[in-house]
Coordinates of C-alpha atoms in Angstrom, one line a residue:
X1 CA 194.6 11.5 -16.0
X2 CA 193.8 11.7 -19.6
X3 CA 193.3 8.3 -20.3
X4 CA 192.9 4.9 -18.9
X5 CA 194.1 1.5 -20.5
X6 CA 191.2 -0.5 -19.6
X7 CA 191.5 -3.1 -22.4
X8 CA 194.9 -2.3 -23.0
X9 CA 198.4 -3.9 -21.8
X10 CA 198.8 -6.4 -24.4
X11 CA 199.1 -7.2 -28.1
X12 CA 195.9 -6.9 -30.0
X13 CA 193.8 -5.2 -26.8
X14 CA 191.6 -2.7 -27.0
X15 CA 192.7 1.3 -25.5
X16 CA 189.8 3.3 -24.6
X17 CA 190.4 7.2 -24.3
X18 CA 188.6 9.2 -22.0
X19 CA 188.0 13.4 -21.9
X20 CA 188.4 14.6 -18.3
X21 CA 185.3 16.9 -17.9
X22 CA 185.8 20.4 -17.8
X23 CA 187.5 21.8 -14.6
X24 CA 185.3 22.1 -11.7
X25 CA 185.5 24.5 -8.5
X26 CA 186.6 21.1 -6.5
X27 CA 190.7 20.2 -6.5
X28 CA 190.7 16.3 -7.1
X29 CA 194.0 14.7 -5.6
X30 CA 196.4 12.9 -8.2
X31 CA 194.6 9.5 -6.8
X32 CA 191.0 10.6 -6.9
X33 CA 191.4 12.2 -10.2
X34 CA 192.8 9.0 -11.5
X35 CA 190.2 6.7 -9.8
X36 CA 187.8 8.6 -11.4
X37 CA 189.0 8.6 -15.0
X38 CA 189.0 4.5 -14.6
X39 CA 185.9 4.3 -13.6
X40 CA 184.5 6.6 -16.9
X41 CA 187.1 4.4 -18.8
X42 CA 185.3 1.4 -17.7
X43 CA 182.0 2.8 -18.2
X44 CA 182.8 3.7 -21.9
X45 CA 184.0 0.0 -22.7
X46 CA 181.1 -1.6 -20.9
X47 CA 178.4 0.7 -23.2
X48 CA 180.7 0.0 -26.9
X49 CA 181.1 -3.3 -26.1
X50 CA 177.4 -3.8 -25.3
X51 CA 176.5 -1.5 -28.2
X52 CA 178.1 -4.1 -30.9
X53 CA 176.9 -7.2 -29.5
X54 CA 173.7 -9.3 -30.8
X55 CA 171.1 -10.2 -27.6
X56 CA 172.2 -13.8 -27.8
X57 CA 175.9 -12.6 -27.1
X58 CA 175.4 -10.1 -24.2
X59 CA 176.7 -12.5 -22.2
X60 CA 180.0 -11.9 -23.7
X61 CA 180.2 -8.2 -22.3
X62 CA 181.9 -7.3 -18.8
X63 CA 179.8 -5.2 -16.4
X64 CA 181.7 -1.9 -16.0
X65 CA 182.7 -2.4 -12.7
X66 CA 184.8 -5.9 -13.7
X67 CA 186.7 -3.4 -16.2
X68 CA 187.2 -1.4 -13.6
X69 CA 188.8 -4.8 -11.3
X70 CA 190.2 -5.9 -14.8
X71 CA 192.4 -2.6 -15.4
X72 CA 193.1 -2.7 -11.1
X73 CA 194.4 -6.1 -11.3
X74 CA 196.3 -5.3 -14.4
X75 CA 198.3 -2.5 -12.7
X76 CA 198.7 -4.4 -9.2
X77 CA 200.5 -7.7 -11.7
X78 CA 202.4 -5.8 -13.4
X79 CA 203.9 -4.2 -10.5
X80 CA 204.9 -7.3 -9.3
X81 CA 205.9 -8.7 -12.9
X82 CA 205.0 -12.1 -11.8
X83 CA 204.3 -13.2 -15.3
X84 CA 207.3 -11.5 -16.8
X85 CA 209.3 -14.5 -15.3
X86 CA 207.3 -17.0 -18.1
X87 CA 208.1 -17.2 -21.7
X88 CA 205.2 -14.9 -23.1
X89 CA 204.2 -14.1 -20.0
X90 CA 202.6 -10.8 -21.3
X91 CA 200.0 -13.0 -22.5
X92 CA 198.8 -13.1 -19.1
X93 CA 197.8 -9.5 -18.6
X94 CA 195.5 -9.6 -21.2
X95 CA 191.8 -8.2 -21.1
X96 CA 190.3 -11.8 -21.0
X97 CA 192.8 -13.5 -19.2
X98 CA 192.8 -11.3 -16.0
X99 CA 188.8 -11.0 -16.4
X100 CA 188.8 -14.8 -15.5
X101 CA 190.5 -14.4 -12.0
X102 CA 188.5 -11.1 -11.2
X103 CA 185.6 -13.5 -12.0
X104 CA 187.2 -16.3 -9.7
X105 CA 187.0 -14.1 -6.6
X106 CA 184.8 -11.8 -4.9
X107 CA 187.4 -9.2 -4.1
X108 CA 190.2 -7.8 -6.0
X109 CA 192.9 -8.8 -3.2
X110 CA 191.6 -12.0 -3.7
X111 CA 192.0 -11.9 -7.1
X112 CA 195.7 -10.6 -6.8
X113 CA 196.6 -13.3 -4.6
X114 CA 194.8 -16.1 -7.0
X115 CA 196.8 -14.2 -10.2
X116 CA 200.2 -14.6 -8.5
X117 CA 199.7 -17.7 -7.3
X118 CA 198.9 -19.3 -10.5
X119 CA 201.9 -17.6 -12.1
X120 CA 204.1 -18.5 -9.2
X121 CA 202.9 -22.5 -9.9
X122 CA 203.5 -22.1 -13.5
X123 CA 207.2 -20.5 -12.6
X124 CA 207.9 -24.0 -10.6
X125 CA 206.6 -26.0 -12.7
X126 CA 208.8 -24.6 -15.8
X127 CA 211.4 -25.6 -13.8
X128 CA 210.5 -28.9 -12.9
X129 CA 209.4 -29.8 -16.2
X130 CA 212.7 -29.8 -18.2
X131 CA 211.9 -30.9 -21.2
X132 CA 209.1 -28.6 -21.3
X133 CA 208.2 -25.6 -24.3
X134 CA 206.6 -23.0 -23.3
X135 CA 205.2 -20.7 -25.4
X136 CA 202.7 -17.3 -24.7
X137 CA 203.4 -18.4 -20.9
X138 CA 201.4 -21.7 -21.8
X139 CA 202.2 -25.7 -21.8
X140 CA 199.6 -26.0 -24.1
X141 CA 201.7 -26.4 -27.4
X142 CA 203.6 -29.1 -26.2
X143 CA 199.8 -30.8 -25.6
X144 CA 198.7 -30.2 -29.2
X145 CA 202.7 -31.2 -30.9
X146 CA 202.5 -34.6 -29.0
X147 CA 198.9 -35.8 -29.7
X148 CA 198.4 -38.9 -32.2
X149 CA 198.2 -37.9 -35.3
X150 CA 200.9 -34.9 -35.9
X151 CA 204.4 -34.7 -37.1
X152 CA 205.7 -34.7 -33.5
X153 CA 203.6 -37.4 -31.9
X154 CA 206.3 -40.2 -32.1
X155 CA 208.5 -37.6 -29.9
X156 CA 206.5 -37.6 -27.2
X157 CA 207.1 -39.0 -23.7
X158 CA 206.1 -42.8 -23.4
X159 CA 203.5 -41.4 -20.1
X160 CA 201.9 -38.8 -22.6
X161 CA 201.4 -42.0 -24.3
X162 CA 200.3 -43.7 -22.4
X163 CA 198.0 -40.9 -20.8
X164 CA 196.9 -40.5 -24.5
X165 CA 195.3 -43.9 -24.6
X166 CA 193.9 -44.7 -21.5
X167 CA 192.3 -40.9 -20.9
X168 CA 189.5 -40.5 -23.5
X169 CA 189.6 -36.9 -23.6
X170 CA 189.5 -34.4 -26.3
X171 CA 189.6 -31.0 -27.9
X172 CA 187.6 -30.7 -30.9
X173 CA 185.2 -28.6 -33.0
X174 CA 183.5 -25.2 -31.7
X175 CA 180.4 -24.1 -30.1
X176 CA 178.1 -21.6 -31.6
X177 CA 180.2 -18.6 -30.8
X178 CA 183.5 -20.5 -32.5
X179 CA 184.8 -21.3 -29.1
X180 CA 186.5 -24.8 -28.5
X181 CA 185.0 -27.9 -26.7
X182 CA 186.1 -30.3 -24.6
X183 CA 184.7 -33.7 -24.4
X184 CA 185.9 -36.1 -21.2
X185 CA 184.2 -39.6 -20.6
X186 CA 185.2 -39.8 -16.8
X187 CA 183.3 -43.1 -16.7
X188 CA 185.7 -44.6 -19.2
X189 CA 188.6 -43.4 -17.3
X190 CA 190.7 -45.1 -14.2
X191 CA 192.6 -42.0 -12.7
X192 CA 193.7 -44.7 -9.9
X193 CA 195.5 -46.6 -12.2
X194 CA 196.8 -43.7 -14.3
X195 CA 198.6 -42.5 -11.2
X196 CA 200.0 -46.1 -10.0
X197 CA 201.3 -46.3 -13.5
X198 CA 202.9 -43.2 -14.5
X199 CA 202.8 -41.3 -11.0
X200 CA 200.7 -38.5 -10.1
X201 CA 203.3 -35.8 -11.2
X202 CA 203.1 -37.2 -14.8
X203 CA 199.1 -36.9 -14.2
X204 CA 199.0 -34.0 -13.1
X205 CA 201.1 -32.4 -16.1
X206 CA 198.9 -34.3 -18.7
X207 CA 195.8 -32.0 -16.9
X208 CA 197.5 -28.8 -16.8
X209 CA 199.1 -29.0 -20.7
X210 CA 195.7 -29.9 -21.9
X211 CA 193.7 -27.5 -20.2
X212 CA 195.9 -24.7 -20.9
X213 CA 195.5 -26.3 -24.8
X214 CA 192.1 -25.8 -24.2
X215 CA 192.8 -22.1 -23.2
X216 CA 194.6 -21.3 -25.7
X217 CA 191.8 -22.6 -28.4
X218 CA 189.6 -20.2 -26.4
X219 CA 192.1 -17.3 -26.6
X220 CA 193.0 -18.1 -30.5
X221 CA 189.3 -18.1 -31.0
X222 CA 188.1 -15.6 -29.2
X223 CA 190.5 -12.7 -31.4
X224 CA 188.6 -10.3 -33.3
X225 CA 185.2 -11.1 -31.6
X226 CA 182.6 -8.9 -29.8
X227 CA 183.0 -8.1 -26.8
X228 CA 185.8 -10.8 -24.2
X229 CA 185.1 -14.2 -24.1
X230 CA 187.9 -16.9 -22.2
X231 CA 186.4 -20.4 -22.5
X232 CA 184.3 -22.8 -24.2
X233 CA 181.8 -26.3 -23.4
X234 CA 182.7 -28.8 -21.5
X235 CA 180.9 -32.5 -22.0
X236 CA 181.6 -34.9 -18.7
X237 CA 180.4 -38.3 -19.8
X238 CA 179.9 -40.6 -17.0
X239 CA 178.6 -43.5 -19.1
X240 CA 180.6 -46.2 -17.6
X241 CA 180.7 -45.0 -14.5
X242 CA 180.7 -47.2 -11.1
X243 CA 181.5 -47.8 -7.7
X244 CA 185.4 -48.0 -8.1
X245 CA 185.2 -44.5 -8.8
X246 CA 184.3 -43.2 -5.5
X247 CA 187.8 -44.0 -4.9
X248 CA 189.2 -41.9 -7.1
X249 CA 187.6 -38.6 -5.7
X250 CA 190.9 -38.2 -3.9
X251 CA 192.8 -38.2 -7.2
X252 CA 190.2 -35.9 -8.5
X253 CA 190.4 -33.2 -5.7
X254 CA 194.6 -33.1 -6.0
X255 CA 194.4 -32.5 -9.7
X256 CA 192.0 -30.0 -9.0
X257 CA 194.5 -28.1 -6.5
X258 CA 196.1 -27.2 -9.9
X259 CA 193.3 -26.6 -11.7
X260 CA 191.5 -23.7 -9.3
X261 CA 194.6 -22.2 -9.4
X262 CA 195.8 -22.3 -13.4
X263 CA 192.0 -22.1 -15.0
X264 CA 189.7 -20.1 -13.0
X265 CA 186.3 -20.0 -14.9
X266 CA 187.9 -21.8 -18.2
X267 CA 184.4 -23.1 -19.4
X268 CA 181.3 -21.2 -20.1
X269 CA 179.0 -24.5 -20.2
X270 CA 179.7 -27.5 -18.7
X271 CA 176.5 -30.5 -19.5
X272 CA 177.4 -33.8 -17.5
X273 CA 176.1 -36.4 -19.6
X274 CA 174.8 -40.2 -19.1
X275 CA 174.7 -39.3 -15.1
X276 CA 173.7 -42.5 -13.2
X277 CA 172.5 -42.9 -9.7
X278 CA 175.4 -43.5 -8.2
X279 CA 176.6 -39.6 -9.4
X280 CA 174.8 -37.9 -6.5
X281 CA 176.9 -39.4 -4.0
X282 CA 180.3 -39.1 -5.8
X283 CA 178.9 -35.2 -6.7
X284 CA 178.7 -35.0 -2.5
X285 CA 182.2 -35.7 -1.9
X286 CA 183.9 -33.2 -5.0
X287 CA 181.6 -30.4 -5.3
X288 CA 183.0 -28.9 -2.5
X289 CA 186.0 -27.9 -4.6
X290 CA 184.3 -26.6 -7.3
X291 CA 184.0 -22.8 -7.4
X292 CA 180.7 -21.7 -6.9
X293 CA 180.0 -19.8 -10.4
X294 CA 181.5 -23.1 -11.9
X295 CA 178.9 -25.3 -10.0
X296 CA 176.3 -23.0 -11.4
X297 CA 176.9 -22.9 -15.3
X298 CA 176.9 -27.0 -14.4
X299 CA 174.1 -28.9 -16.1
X300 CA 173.4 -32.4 -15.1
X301 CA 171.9 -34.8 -18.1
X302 CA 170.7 -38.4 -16.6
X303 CA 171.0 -41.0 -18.4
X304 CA 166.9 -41.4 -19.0
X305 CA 166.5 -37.7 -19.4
X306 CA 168.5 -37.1 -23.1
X307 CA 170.7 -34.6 -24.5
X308 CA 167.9 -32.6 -26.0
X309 CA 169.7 -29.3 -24.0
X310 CA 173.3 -30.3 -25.1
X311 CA 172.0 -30.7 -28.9
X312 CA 170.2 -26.8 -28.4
X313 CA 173.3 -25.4 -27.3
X314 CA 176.3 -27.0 -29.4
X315 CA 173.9 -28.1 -33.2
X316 CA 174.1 -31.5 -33.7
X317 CA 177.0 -31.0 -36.2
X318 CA 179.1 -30.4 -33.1
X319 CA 178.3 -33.1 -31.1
X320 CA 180.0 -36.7 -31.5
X321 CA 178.3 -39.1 -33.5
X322 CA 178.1 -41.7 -30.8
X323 CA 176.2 -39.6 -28.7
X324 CA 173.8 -39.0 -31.8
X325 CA 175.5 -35.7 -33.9
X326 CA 177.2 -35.6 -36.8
X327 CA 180.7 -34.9 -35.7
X328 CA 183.0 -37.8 -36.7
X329 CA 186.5 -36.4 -35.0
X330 CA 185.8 -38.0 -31.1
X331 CA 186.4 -41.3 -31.3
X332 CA 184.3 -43.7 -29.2
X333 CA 185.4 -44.4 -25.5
X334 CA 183.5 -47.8 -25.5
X335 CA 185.8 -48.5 -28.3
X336 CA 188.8 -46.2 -27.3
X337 CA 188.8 -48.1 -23.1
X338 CA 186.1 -51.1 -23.5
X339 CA 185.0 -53.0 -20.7
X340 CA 185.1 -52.0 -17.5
X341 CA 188.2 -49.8 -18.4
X342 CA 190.5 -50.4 -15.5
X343 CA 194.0 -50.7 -16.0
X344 CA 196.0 -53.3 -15.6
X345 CA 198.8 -53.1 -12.8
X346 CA 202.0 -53.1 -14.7
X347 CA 200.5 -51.7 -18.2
X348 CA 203.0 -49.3 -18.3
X349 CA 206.9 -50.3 -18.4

């Protein structure tokens, strides 16, 4: 082979050319020879890439044997044109999109079978969501059209609404490398009630449309920079936090059935913030279903300890202002779901 696509098939990617070395006394099969030129491929991306990048950003860069998975799993999707099915699915072969699945897993079958499961969920879900717009193979736009504030916010469904208010969660601002975070006060949140009062379907599509908003922010974001990136910070607040939400881990570990399957390795930092004693218990009966690279870029902030690491990573521009930065656009979930923030039974109708 002449050449290998190994940041190519889709818009905007990156094709690397590679020079077969001269002709040698040994007769490569059609397979070998092509095996071969993927790997060089791979190794040439890997060494530019790393080449461009600032020490603080090396974390950015794929080894060259994940460009090697990437472009493997590329070829293996496309054959089966899973994504092809989704408006914009194309979006879906991209460089950093497939990197996060050969992350996810520690083979490339396993990969494969995680990539067309996730696009066979998003299929059936297209189709159970009617009223649904999906765009680049996401259900993120319809997230961002329908949140307070915009043009489009009085058209949204009264449970997106409702969702809206009683889920203090948000997308805001950027980390030091311009990538999007996400802030989520669990402890001011009552998923039990959500689901009584809207039904878990209605939950459930509330998760998915803003995580794939969050996706997309990282995607946007991530254009034109050094090396791949697909994901941002994630803050868990667990101020608030208390025994009623040991009940809830069963909520919890059905939206994250979803979740392993749609956003493999979505965030690059996650800081749980505010953590109380009562977390090590509820951490025992959900961590199981946390991937284990997830559970590792995890760290936990106690309530006594500070946010001394959180304020390092993100600048105190981007962090709220009621957790002591300067960043005015997440409003307060004291304020936003005061009290003991459960909802009342019949609060939606």
């Amino acid at each position: 082979a002449a050449a290998a696509a190994v940041g190519g098939g889709a818009s905007g990617a990156k094709v690397v050319a590679v020079t077969p070395a001269a002709s040698s006394s040994t007769t490569m099969s059609p397979a070998a020879a092509a095996k071969a030129a993927l790997k060089a491929a791979a190794s040439s991306q890997a060494a530019a890439a790393a080449a461009l990048l600032d020490d603080d950003d090396e974390r950015m860069v794929p080894e060259a044997s994940e460009w090697t998975l990437v472009e493997a799993l590329r070829q293996r999707a496309q054959r089966r044109r899973g994504a092809d099915e989704l408006p914009g699915g194309a979006r879906w072969y991209e460089d950093s999109e497939l990197l996060r699945f050969v992350r996810a897993r520690p083979t490339l079958d396993e990969s494969e079978t995680l990539f067309n499961e996730a696009m066979s969920l998003r299929s059936s879900m297209l189709g159970k969501w009617s009223d649904a717009k999906m765009k680049e193979g996401s259900f993120g736009s319809d997230f961002l059209a329908w949140r307070k504030g915009t043009s489009a916010a009085d058209e949204a469904p009264e449970w997106f609404k409702f969702l809206s208010r009683h889920m203090p969660q948000h997308l805001y601002g950027s980390d030091p490398l311009g990538l999007p975070i996400f802030y989520s006060s669990v402890g001011r949140t009552d998923l039990q009630g959500c689901e009584r009062e809207v039904g878990f379907d209605a939950l459930e599509r509330f998760a998915v449309m803003m995580n794939d908003a969050f996706l997309d922010a990282a995607r946007d974001r991530g254009r034109g920079k050094r090396g791949v990136v697909h994901g941002g910070v994630v803050i868990v607040d667990l101020e608030g936090l208390g025994m009623r939400h040991l009940r809830e881990a069963g909520v919890f570990k059905r939206m994250c059935g979803a979740a392993k399957l749609l956003h493999p390795e979505r965030q690059s930092k996650c800081f749980i913030i505010n953590a109380p004693g009562i977390f090590a218990a509820l951490w025992r009966g959900v961590s199981s279903v946390v991937d284990p690279r997830t559970a590792a870029r995890i760290e936990i902030l106690s309530a006594k300890q500070g946010l001394e690491p959180l304020f390092q990573h993100l600048g105190a521009k981007n962090v709220p202002t009621f957790l002591g930065g300067s960043h005015s656009g997440v409003p307060d979930p004291r304020v936003q779901r005061p009290g003991d923030a459960v909802i009342p039974k019949g609060a939606f109708s």
